[in-house]
Amino acid sequence: ASTASTAALGLLRALLTGDWPTAQASEPPARREASGLVAAHLQWHLERGLRSLILVDR
């Protein structure tokens, strides 16, 4: 588990809502942290098995 900083969460919120001026004004440390959180989340989902895959008719 990881605890995100307020700045990284603010950046992710800005990206989610399309608040581009806020996202562009973010500092590099917040950008690096947010990037790492997104990458870890994506990796978790990609490595997790799809339970419904066995139901796909081949």
Coordinates of N, CA and C in Angstrom, one line a residue, residues 38-51:
V38 N 0.0 5.8 -11.1 CA -0.8 5.3 -12.2 C -0.2 4.1 -12.8
A39 N 1.2 4.1 -12.9 CA 1.9 2.9 -13.4 C 1.6 1.7 -12.6
A40 N 1.7 1.8 -11.2 CA 1.5 0.7 -10.3 C 0.0 0.2 -10.4
H41 N -0.9 1.1 -10.6 CA -2.3 0.7 -10.7 C -2.5 0.0 -12.0
L42 N -2.0 0.4 -13.1 CA -2.1 -0.2 -14.4 C -1.4 -1.6 -14.3
Q43 N -0.2 -1.7 -13.7 CA 0.4 -3.0 -13.7 C -0.4 -4.0 -12.9
W44 N -1.0 -3.6 -11.8 CA -1.8 -4.4 -11.0 C -2.9 -5.0 -11.8
H45 N -3.6 -4.1 -12.5 CA -4.7 -4.6 -13.3 C -4.3 -5.5 -14.5
L46 N -3.1 -5.2 -15.1 CA -2.7 -6.0 -16.2 C -2.2 -7.4 -15.7
E47 N -1.7 -7.5 -14.5 CA -1.2 -8.8 -14.0 C -2.3 -9.6 -13.4
R48 N -3.4 -9.0 -13.0 CA -4.5 -9.7 -12.4 C -5.2 -10.5 -13.4
G49 N -5.5 -11.7 -13.1 CA -6.3 -12.6 -14.1 C -7.7 -12.1 -14.3
L50 N -8.2 -12.3 -15.5 CA -9.6 -12.0 -15.8 C -10.4 -13.3 -15.5
R51 N -11.2 -13.2 -14.5 CA -12.0 -14.4 -14.1 C -13.0 -14.7 -15.2

